[in-house]
Coordinates of C-alpha atoms in Angstrom, one line a residue:
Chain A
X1 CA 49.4 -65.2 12.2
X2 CA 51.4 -68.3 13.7
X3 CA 48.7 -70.4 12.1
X4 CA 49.3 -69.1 8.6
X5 CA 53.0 -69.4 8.8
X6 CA 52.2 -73.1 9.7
X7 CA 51.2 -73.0 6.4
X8 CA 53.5 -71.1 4.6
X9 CA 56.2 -74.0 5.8
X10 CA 54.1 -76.5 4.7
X11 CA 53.7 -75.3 1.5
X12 CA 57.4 -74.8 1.1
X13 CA 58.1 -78.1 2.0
X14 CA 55.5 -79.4 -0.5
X15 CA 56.9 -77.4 -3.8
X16 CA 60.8 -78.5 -1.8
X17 CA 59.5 -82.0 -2.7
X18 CA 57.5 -81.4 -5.8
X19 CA 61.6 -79.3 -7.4
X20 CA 64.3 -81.2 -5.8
X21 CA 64.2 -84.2 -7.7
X22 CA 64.0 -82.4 -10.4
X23 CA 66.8 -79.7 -9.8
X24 CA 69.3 -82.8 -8.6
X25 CA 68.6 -84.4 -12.0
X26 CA 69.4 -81.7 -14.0
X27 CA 72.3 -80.7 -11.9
X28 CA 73.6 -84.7 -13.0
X29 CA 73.3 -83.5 -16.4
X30 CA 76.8 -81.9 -15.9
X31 CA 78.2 -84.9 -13.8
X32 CA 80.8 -87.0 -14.9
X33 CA 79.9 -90.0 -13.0
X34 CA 78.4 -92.4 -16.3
X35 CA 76.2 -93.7 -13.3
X36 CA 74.4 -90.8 -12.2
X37 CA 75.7 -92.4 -8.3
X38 CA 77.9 -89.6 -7.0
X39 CA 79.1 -86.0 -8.1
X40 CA 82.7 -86.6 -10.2
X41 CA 83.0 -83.1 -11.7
X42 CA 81.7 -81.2 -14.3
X43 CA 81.3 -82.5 -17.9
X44 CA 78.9 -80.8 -21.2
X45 CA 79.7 -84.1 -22.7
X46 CA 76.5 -85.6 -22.2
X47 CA 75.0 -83.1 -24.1
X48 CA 77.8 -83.1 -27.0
X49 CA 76.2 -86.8 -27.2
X50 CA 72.8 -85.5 -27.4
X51 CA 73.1 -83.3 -30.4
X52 CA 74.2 -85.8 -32.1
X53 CA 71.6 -88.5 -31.5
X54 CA 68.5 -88.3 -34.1
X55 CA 66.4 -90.5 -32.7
X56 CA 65.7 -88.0 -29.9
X57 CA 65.2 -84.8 -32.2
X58 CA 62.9 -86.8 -34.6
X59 CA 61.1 -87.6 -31.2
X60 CA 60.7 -84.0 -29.9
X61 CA 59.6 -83.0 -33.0
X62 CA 57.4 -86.0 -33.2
X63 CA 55.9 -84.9 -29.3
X64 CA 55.5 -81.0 -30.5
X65 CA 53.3 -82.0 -33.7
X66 CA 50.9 -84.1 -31.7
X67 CA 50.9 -81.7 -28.9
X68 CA 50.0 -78.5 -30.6
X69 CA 47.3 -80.3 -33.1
X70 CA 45.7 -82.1 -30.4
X71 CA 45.6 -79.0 -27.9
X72 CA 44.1 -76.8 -30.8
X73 CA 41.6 -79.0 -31.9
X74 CA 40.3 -80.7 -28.2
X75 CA 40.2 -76.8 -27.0
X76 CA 38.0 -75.8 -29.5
X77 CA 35.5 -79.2 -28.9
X78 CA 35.9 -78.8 -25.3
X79 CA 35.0 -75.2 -25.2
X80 CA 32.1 -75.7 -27.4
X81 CA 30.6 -78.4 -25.6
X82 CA 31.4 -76.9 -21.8
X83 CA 28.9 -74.1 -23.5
X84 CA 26.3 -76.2 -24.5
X85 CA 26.5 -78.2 -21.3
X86 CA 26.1 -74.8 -19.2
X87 CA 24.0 -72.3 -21.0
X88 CA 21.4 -74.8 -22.1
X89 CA 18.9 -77.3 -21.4
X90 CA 18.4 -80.2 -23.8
X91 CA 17.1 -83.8 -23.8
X92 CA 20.0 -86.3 -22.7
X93 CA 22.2 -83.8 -21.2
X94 CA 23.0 -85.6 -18.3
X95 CA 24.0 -88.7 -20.1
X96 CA 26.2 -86.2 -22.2
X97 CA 27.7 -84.9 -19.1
X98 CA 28.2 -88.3 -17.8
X99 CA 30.2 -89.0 -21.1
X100 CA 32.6 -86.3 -20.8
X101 CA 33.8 -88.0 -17.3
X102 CA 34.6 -91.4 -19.3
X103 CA 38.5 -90.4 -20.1
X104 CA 38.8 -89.9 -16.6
X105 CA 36.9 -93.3 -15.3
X106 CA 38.6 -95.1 -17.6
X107 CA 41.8 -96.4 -16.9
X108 CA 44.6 -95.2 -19.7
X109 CA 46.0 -99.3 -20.3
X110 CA 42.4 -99.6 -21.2
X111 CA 42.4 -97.2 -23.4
X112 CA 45.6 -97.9 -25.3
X113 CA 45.1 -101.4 -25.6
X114 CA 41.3 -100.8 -26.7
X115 CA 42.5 -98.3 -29.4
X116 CA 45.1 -100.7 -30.5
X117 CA 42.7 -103.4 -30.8
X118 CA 40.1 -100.9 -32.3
X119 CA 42.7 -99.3 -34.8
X120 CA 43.6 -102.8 -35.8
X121 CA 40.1 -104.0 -36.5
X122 CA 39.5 -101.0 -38.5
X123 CA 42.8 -101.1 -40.7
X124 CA 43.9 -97.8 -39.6
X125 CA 47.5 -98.2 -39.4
X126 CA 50.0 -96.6 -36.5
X127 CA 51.1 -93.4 -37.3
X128 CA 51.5 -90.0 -35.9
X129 CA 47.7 -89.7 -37.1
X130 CA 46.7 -92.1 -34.5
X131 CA 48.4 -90.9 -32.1
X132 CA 47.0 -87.3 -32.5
X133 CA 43.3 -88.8 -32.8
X134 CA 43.4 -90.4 -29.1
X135 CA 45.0 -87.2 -28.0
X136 CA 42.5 -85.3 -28.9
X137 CA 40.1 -88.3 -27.3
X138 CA 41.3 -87.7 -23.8
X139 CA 42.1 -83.9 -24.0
X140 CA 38.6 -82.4 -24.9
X141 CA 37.3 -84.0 -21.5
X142 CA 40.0 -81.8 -19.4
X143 CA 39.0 -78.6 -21.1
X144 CA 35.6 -79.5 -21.1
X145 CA 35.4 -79.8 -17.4
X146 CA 37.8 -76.8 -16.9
X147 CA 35.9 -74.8 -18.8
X148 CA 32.5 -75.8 -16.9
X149 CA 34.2 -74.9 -13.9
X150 CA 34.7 -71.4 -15.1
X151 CA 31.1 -71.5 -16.7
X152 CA 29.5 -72.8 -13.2
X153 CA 27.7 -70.2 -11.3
X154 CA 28.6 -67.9 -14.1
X155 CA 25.4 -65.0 -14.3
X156 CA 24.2 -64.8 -18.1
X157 CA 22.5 -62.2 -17.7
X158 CA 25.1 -60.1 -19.9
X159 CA 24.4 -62.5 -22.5
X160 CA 21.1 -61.8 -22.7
X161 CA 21.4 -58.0 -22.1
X162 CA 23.8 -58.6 -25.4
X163 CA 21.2 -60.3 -27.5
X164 CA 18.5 -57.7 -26.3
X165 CA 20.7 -54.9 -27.7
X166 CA 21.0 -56.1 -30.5
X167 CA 23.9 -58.7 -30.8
X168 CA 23.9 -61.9 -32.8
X169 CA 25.3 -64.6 -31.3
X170 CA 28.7 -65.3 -33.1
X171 CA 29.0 -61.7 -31.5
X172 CA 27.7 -62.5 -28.2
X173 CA 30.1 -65.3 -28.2
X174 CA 33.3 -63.5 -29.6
X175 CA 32.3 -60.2 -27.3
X176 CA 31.0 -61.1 -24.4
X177 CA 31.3 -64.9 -23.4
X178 CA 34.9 -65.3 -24.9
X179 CA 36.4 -62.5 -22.8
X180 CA 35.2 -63.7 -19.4
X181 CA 35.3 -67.5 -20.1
X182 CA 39.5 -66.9 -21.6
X183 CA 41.2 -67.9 -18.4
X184 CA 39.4 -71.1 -18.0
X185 CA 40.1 -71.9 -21.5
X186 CA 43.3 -71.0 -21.4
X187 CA 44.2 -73.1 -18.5
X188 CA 42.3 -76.0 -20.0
X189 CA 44.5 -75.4 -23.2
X190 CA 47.9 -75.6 -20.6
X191 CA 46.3 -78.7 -19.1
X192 CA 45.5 -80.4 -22.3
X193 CA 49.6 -80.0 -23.7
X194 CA 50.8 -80.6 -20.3
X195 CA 49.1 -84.1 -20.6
X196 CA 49.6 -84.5 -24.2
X197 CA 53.5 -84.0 -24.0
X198 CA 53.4 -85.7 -21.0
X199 CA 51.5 -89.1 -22.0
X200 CA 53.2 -92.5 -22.5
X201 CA 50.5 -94.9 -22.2
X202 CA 48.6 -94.1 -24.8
X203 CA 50.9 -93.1 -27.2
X204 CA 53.0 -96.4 -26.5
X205 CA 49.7 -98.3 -27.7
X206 CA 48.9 -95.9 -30.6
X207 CA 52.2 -95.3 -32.0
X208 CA 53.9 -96.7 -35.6
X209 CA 56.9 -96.8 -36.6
X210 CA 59.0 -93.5 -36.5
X211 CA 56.1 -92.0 -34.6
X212 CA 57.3 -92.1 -30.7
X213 CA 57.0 -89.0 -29.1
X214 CA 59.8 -88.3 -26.5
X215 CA 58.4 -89.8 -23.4
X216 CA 58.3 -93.2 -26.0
X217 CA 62.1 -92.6 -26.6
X218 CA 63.5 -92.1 -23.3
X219 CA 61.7 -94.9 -21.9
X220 CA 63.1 -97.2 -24.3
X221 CA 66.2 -95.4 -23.1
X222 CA 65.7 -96.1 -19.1
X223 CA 64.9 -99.4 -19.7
X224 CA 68.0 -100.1 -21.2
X225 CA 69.9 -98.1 -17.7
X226 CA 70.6 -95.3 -16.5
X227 CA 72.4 -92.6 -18.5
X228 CA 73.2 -88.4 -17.6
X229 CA 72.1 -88.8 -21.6
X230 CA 68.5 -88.9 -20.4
X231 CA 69.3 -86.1 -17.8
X232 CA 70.7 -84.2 -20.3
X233 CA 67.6 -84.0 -22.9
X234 CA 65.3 -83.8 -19.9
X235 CA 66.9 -81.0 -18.7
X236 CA 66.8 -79.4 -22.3
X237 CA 63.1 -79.9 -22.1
X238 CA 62.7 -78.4 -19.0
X239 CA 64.9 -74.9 -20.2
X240 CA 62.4 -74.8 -22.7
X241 CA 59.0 -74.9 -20.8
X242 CA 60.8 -72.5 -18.5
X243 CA 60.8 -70.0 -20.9
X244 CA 57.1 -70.9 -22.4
X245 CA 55.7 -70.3 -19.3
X246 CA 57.7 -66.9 -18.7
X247 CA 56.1 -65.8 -21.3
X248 CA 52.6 -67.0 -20.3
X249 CA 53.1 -65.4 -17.2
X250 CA 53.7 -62.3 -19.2
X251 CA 50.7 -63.0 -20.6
X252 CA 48.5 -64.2 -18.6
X253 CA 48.8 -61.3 -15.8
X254 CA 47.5 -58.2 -17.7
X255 CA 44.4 -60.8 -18.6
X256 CA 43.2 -61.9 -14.7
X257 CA 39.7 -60.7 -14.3
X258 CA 39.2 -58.4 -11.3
X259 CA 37.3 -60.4 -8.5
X260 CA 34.4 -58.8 -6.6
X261 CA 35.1 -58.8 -3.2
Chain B
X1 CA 16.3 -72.8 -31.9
X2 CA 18.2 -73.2 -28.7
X3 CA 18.3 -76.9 -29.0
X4 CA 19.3 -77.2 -32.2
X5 CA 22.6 -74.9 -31.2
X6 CA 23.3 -77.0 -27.9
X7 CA 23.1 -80.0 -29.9
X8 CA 25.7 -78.4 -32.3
X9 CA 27.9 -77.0 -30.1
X10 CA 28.0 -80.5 -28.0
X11 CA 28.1 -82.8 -31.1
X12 CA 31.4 -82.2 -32.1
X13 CA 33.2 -83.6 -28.9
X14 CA 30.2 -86.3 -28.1
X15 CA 30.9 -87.9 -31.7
X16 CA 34.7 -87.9 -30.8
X17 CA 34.4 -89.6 -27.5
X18 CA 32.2 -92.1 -28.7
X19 CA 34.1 -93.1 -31.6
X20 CA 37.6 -93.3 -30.4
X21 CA 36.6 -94.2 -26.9
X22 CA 33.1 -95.8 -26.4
X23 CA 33.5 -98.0 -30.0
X24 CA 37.0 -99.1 -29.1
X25 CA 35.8 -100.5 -25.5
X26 CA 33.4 -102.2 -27.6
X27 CA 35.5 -103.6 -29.7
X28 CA 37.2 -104.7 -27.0
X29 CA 35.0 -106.2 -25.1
X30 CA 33.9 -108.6 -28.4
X31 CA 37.5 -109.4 -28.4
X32 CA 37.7 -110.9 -25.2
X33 CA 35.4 -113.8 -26.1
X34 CA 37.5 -114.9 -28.1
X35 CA 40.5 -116.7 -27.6
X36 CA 43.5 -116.5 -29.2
X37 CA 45.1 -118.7 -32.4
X38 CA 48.5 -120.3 -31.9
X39 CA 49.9 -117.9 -34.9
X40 CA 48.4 -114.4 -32.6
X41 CA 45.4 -114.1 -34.3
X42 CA 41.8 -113.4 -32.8
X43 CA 39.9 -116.9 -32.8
X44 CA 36.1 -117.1 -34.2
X45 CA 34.4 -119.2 -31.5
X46 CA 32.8 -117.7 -28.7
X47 CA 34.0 -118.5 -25.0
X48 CA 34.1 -117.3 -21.5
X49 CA 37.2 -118.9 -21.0
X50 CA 39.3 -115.4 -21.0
X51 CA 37.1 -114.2 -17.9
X52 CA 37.7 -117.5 -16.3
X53 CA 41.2 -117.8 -16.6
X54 CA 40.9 -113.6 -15.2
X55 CA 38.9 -114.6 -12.2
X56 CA 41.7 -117.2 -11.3
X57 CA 42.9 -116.4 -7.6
X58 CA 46.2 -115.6 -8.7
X59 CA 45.5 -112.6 -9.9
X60 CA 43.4 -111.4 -7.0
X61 CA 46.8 -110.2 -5.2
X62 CA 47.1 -108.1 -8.1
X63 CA 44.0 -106.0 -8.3
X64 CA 44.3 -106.0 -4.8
X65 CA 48.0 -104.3 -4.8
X66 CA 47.0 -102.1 -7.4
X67 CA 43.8 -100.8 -5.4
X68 CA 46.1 -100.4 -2.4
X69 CA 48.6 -98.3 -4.1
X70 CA 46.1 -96.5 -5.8
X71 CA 44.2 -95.6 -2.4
X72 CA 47.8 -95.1 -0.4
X73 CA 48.8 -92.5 -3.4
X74 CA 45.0 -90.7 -3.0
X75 CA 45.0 -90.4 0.3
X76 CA 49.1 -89.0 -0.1
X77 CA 48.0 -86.5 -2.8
X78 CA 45.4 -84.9 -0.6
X79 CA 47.3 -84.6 2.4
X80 CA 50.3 -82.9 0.4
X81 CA 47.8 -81.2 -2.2
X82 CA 44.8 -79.7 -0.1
X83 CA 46.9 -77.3 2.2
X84 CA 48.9 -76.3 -1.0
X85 CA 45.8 -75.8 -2.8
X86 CA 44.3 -74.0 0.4
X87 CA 47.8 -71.7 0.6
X88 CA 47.5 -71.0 -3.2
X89 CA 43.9 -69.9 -3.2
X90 CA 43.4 -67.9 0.0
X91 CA 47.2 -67.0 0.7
X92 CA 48.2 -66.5 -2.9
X93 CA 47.4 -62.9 -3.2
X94 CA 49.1 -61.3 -6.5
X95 CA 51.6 -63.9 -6.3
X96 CA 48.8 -66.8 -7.1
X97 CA 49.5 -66.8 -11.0
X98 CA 52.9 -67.7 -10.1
X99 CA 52.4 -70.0 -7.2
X100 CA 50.2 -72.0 -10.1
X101 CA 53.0 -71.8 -12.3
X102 CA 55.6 -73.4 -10.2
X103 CA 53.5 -76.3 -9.5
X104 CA 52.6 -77.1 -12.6
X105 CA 56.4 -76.1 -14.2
X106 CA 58.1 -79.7 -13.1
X107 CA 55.1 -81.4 -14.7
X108 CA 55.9 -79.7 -18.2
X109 CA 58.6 -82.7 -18.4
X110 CA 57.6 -86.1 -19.0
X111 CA 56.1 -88.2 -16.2
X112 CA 58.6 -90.8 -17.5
X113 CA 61.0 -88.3 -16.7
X114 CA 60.0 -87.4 -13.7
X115 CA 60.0 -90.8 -12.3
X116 CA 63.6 -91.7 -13.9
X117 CA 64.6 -88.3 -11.3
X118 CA 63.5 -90.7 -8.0
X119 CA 65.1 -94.0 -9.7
X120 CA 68.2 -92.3 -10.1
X121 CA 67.9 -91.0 -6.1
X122 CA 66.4 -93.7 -4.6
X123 CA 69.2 -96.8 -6.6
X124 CA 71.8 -98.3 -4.6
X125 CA 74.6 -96.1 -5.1
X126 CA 72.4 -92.8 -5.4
X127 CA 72.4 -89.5 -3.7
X128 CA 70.1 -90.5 -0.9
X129 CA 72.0 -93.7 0.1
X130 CA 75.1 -91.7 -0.4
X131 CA 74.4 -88.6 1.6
X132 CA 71.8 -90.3 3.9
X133 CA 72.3 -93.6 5.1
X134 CA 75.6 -94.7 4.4
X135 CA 77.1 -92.0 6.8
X136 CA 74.4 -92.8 9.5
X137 CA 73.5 -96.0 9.3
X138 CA 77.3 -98.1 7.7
X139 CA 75.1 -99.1 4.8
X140 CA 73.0 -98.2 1.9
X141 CA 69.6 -98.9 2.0
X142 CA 67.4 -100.9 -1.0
X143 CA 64.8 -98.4 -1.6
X144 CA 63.9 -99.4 -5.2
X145 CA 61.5 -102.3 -5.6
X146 CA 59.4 -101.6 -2.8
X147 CA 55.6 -100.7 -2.2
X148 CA 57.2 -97.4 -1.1
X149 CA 58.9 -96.6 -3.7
X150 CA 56.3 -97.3 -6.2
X151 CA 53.8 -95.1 -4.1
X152 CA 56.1 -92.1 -3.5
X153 CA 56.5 -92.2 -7.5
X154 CA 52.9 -92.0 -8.0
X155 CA 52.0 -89.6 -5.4
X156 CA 54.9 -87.6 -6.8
X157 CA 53.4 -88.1 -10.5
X158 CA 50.0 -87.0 -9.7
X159 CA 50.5 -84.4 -7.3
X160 CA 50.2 -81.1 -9.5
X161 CA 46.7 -83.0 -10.8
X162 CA 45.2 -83.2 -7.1
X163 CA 45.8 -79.9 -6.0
X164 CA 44.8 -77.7 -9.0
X165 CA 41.1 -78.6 -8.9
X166 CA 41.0 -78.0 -5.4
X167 CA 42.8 -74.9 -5.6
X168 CA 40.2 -73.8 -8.6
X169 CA 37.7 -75.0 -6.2
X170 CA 38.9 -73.1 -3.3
X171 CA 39.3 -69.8 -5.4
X172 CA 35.4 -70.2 -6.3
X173 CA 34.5 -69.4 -3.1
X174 CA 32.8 -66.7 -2.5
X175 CA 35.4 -64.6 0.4
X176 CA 32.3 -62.7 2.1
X177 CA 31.2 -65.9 3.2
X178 CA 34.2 -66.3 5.2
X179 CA 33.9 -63.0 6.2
X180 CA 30.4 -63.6 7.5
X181 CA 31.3 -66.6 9.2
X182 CA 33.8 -64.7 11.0
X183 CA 31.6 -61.8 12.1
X184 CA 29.0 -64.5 13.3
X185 CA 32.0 -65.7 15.5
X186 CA 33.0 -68.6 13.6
X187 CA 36.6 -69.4 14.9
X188 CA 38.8 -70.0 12.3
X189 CA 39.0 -73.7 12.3
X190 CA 35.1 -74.0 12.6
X191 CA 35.0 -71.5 9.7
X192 CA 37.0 -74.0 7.4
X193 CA 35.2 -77.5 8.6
X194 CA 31.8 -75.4 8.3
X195 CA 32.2 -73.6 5.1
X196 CA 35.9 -74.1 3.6
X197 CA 35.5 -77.6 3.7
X198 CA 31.7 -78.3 2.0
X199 CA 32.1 -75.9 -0.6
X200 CA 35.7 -77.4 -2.0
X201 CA 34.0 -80.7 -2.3
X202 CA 33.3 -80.8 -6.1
X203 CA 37.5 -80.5 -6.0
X204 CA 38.0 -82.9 -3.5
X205 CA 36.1 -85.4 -5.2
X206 CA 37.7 -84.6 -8.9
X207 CA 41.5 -84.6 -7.1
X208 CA 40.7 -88.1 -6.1
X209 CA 39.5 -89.6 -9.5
X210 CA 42.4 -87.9 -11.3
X211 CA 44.5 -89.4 -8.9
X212 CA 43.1 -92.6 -8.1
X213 CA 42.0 -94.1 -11.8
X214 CA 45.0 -93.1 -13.2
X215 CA 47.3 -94.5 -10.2
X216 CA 45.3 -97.6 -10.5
X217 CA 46.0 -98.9 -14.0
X218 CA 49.1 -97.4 -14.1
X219 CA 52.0 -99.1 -15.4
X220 CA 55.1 -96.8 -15.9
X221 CA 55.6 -96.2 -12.1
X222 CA 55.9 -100.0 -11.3
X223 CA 57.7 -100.7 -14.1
X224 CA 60.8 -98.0 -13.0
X225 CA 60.4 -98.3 -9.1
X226 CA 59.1 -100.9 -9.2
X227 CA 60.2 -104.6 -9.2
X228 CA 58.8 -108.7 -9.1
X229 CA 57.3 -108.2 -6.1
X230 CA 55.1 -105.1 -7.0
X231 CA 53.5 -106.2 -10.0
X232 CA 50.4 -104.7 -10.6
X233 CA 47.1 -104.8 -13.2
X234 CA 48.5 -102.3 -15.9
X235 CA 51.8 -104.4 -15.8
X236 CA 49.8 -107.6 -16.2
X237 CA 47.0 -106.4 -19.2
X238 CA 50.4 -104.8 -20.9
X239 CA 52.1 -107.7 -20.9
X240 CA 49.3 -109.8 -22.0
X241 CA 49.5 -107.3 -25.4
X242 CA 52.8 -106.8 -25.8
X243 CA 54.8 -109.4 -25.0
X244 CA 52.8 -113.0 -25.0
X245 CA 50.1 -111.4 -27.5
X246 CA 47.4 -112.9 -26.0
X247 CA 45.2 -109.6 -27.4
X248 CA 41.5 -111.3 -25.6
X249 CA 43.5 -112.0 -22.3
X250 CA 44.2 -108.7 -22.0
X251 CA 41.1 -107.4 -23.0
X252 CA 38.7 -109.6 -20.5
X253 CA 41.6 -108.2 -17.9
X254 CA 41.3 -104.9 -19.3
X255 CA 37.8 -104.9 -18.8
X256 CA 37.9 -106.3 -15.3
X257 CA 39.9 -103.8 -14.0
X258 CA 37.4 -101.1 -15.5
X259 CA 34.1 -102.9 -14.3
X260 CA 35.7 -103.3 -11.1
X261 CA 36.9 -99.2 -11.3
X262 CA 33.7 -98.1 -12.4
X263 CA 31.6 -99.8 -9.0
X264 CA 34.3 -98.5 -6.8
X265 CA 33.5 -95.1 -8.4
X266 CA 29.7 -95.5 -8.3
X267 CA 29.8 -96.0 -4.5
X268 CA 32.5 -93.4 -4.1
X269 CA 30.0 -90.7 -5.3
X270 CA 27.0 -92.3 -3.7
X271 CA 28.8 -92.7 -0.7
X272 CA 30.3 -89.1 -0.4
X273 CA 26.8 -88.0 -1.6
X274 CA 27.8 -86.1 -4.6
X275 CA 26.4 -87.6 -7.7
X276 CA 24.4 -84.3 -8.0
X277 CA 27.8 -82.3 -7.9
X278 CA 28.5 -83.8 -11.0
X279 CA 26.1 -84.1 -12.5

């Protein structure tokens, strides 16, 4: 009992550290103070500033495109491979395996600057295109090895009763697998736009001109200081992933599998 | 028959990876033979003179901060993350959903944003100094521009990305073995070294990759928390790109720091034992 509420502290004082920052930033949305230093009273001006600036909504909208294409299209890849890599056995499927890892082994400077170099070589110029194709580049690793994790240890036997009976295997798939594979895909899909929206890196090597997502814009914005103006638009941002994952929750809670005890 | 559907359902992403990843290290690697023209182009002639001009001791202090930072913010993530993860898993219950939820919520914003949050605490005349340190100590304290700032902001940054695997890793356990473990008179500490423990490796060992490659080359942290004296590899190949536009500087560097990444991964797994985990 003691023991456990050891850890119940712990963990409180782990998600204190992981919201605090966040929660005093947001509260210095509404502060006065042009510095962001100390509390000076209560202002919305900062955000009267920000519905004005256009830079910033062609950015969000700029960081929603890429996201959603690039979740989409590396869930579907991932998902298909992290089946192929499970159910089956084929020639080179450990070097394929082995692949998959390489987003994660290799450092994300590397990979901007590589793509650069590579988009350059290749006349492909920087656009909101080429930022959505190395998106998808590092995503479909993520939900590929979520996925597998879901898939690992997994009994097919139900897939194979499914076949016996009679089912063919877009069926068996869309019937059987789907259902009891969803959560993992699903959080592999949350993972994949959590890094999407969230990247900088690569995007700062891949983009063109026009095409900076909002991580892009506000960093050109901190470098130049400090401003409750960045507070302000990532306090917006957060409002609205608050609500998102309400409704996930919503969601997702009638969909948890029962586990056998 | 089932080959040919493996084959298709793995193509797809295999064809992706190796054309925007494995044929853009390529062509990167070419590059860095190369040197560059006085008008920024990509020269002709082949040279090694990129890799010797990387090798030069004065950039050893850099890879060697970087790998420091990088191990200092592992080691951070899994002390914070694995009793989170552990908490979340067994002690979730029918909360667990949400307990995921919360820790991934702050990570919905940007990781630029969250580390402009600890540059706007940790500055001069910010909240910490302010309620902290002027009161006790007279005067305010420069936190910014220090190994310890740039490490809280990674360990900060990559936090969420430590624990979930090892909470996924966790929640794969099978509970009777616990159970059995207890009614063979395991205690409960030798119960979680025995069998806990073991069986979360696979997350273990993914928490520290995703935490250590990408707190390795990264550049933003340092770049915000960071100042002259905490320079490190990403900083250095990014500014070879995009300010001096030396492009086959950056790339030998580039490729350094991943031949260099990818032996200290090799012996990590052969070390911990677990190339068959992934594989």
């Amino acid at each position: 009992m003691k023991r456990s509420f050891v850890l119940l502290v712990y963990t409180a004082l782990v998600y204190l550290f992981l919201y605090a920052p966040v929660l005093v930033m947001a509260l210095y949305s509404f502060n006065q103070d042009p510095r962001n230093a100390v509390w000076k009273g209560f202002t919305l001006q900062w955000y009267a500033k920000l519905m004005q600036d256009t830079e910033i909504q062609r950015a969000l909208l700029n960081s929603l495109q890429v996201g959603l294409i690039a979740t989409l299209a590396a869930t579907v890849l991932g998902t298909m491979a992290a089946l192929a890599l499970t159910r089956y056995r084929f020639r080179m499927q450990a070097a394929l395996s082995g692949l998959v890892f390489l987003p994660m082994v290799v450092p994300e400077v590397v990979m901007g600057t590589s793509l650069l170099a590579f988009l350059a070589a290749i006349g492909w110029k920087l656009s909101l295109s080429t930022i959505i194709v190395a998106h998808i580049a590092f995503c479909v690793s993520y939900v590929t090895i979520t996925v597998r994790a879901r898939l690992a240890g997994m009994d097919f036997r139900l897939e194979e009763a499914a076949a016996d009976l009679g089912a063919g295997p877009w069926d068996t798939f869309r019937l059987v697998t789907l259902p009891r594979i969803l959560p993992g895909v699903i959080s592999g899909a949350l993972l994949c736009l959590t890094i999407s929206i969230d990247d900088f890196v690569v995007t700062f090597f891949t983009q063109g001109i026009g095409s900076g997502t909002l991580p892009i814009r506000i960093y050109s914005m901190v470098k130049t200081g400090i401003t409750p103006e960045i507070n302000a638009v990532s306090t917006l941002m957060l409002l609205t992933t608050f609500s998102l994952m309400l409704i996930y929750g919503r969601l997702g809670s009638g969909q948890e599998p029962s586990r056998a005890r | 028959m089932k080959q040919r559907t493996a084959w298709l359902l793995v193509l797809p992403m295999v064809g992706w990876l190796v054309f925007f990843y494995l044929l853009p290290l390529g062509a990167v690697a070419l590059q860095s033979f190369h040197l560059v023209t006085p008008d920024y182009e990509i020269g002709k002639e082949l040279t090694l003179e990129n890799y010797r001009r990387a090798m030069n001791p004065d950039y050893y202090p850099v890879l060697l901060r970087s790998a420091s930072y990088a191990a200092a913010t592992t080691l951070a993530c899994l002390v914070l993350g694995y009793p989170l993860a552990y908490f979340i898993a067994l002690h979730g219950g029918r909360h667990k959903s949400l307990f995921l939820l919360l820790l991934m919520l702050p990570f919905w914003t940007s990781y630029l944003v969250r580390t402009y949050c600890w540059m706007t605490l940790l500055q001069t005349e910010g909240l910490i100094n302010t309620v902290l340190f002027e009161p006790w100590l007279g005067r305010p304290l420069d936190m910014l521009a220090t190994d310890g700032s740039v490490i809280l902001g990674l360990t900060y940054g990559f936090l969420p990305f430590a624990t979930l695997p090892i909470s996924v890793a966790l929640e794969r356990i099978d509970r009777s073995l616990l159970e059995a473990s207890a009614d063979l008179g395991g205690s409960p500490l030798s119960t979680f070294l025995k069998v806990v423990l073991p069986l979360s490796r696979p997350g273990v060992i993914a928490a520290t990759l995703l935490t250590f490659v990408p707190a390795m080359g990264d550049f933003v942290t340092p770049e915000l928390l960071g100042g002259p004296s905490t320079i490190t590899i990403g900083q250095a190949i990014q500014e070879q790109y995009l300010q001096l536009f030396d492009w086959p500087f950056g790339a030998a560097l580039a490729l350094l720091l991943m031949v260099l990444m990818l032996i200290g991964i090799a012996l990590y797994l052969r070390l911990s034992g677990s190339e068959r985990v992934l594989a």
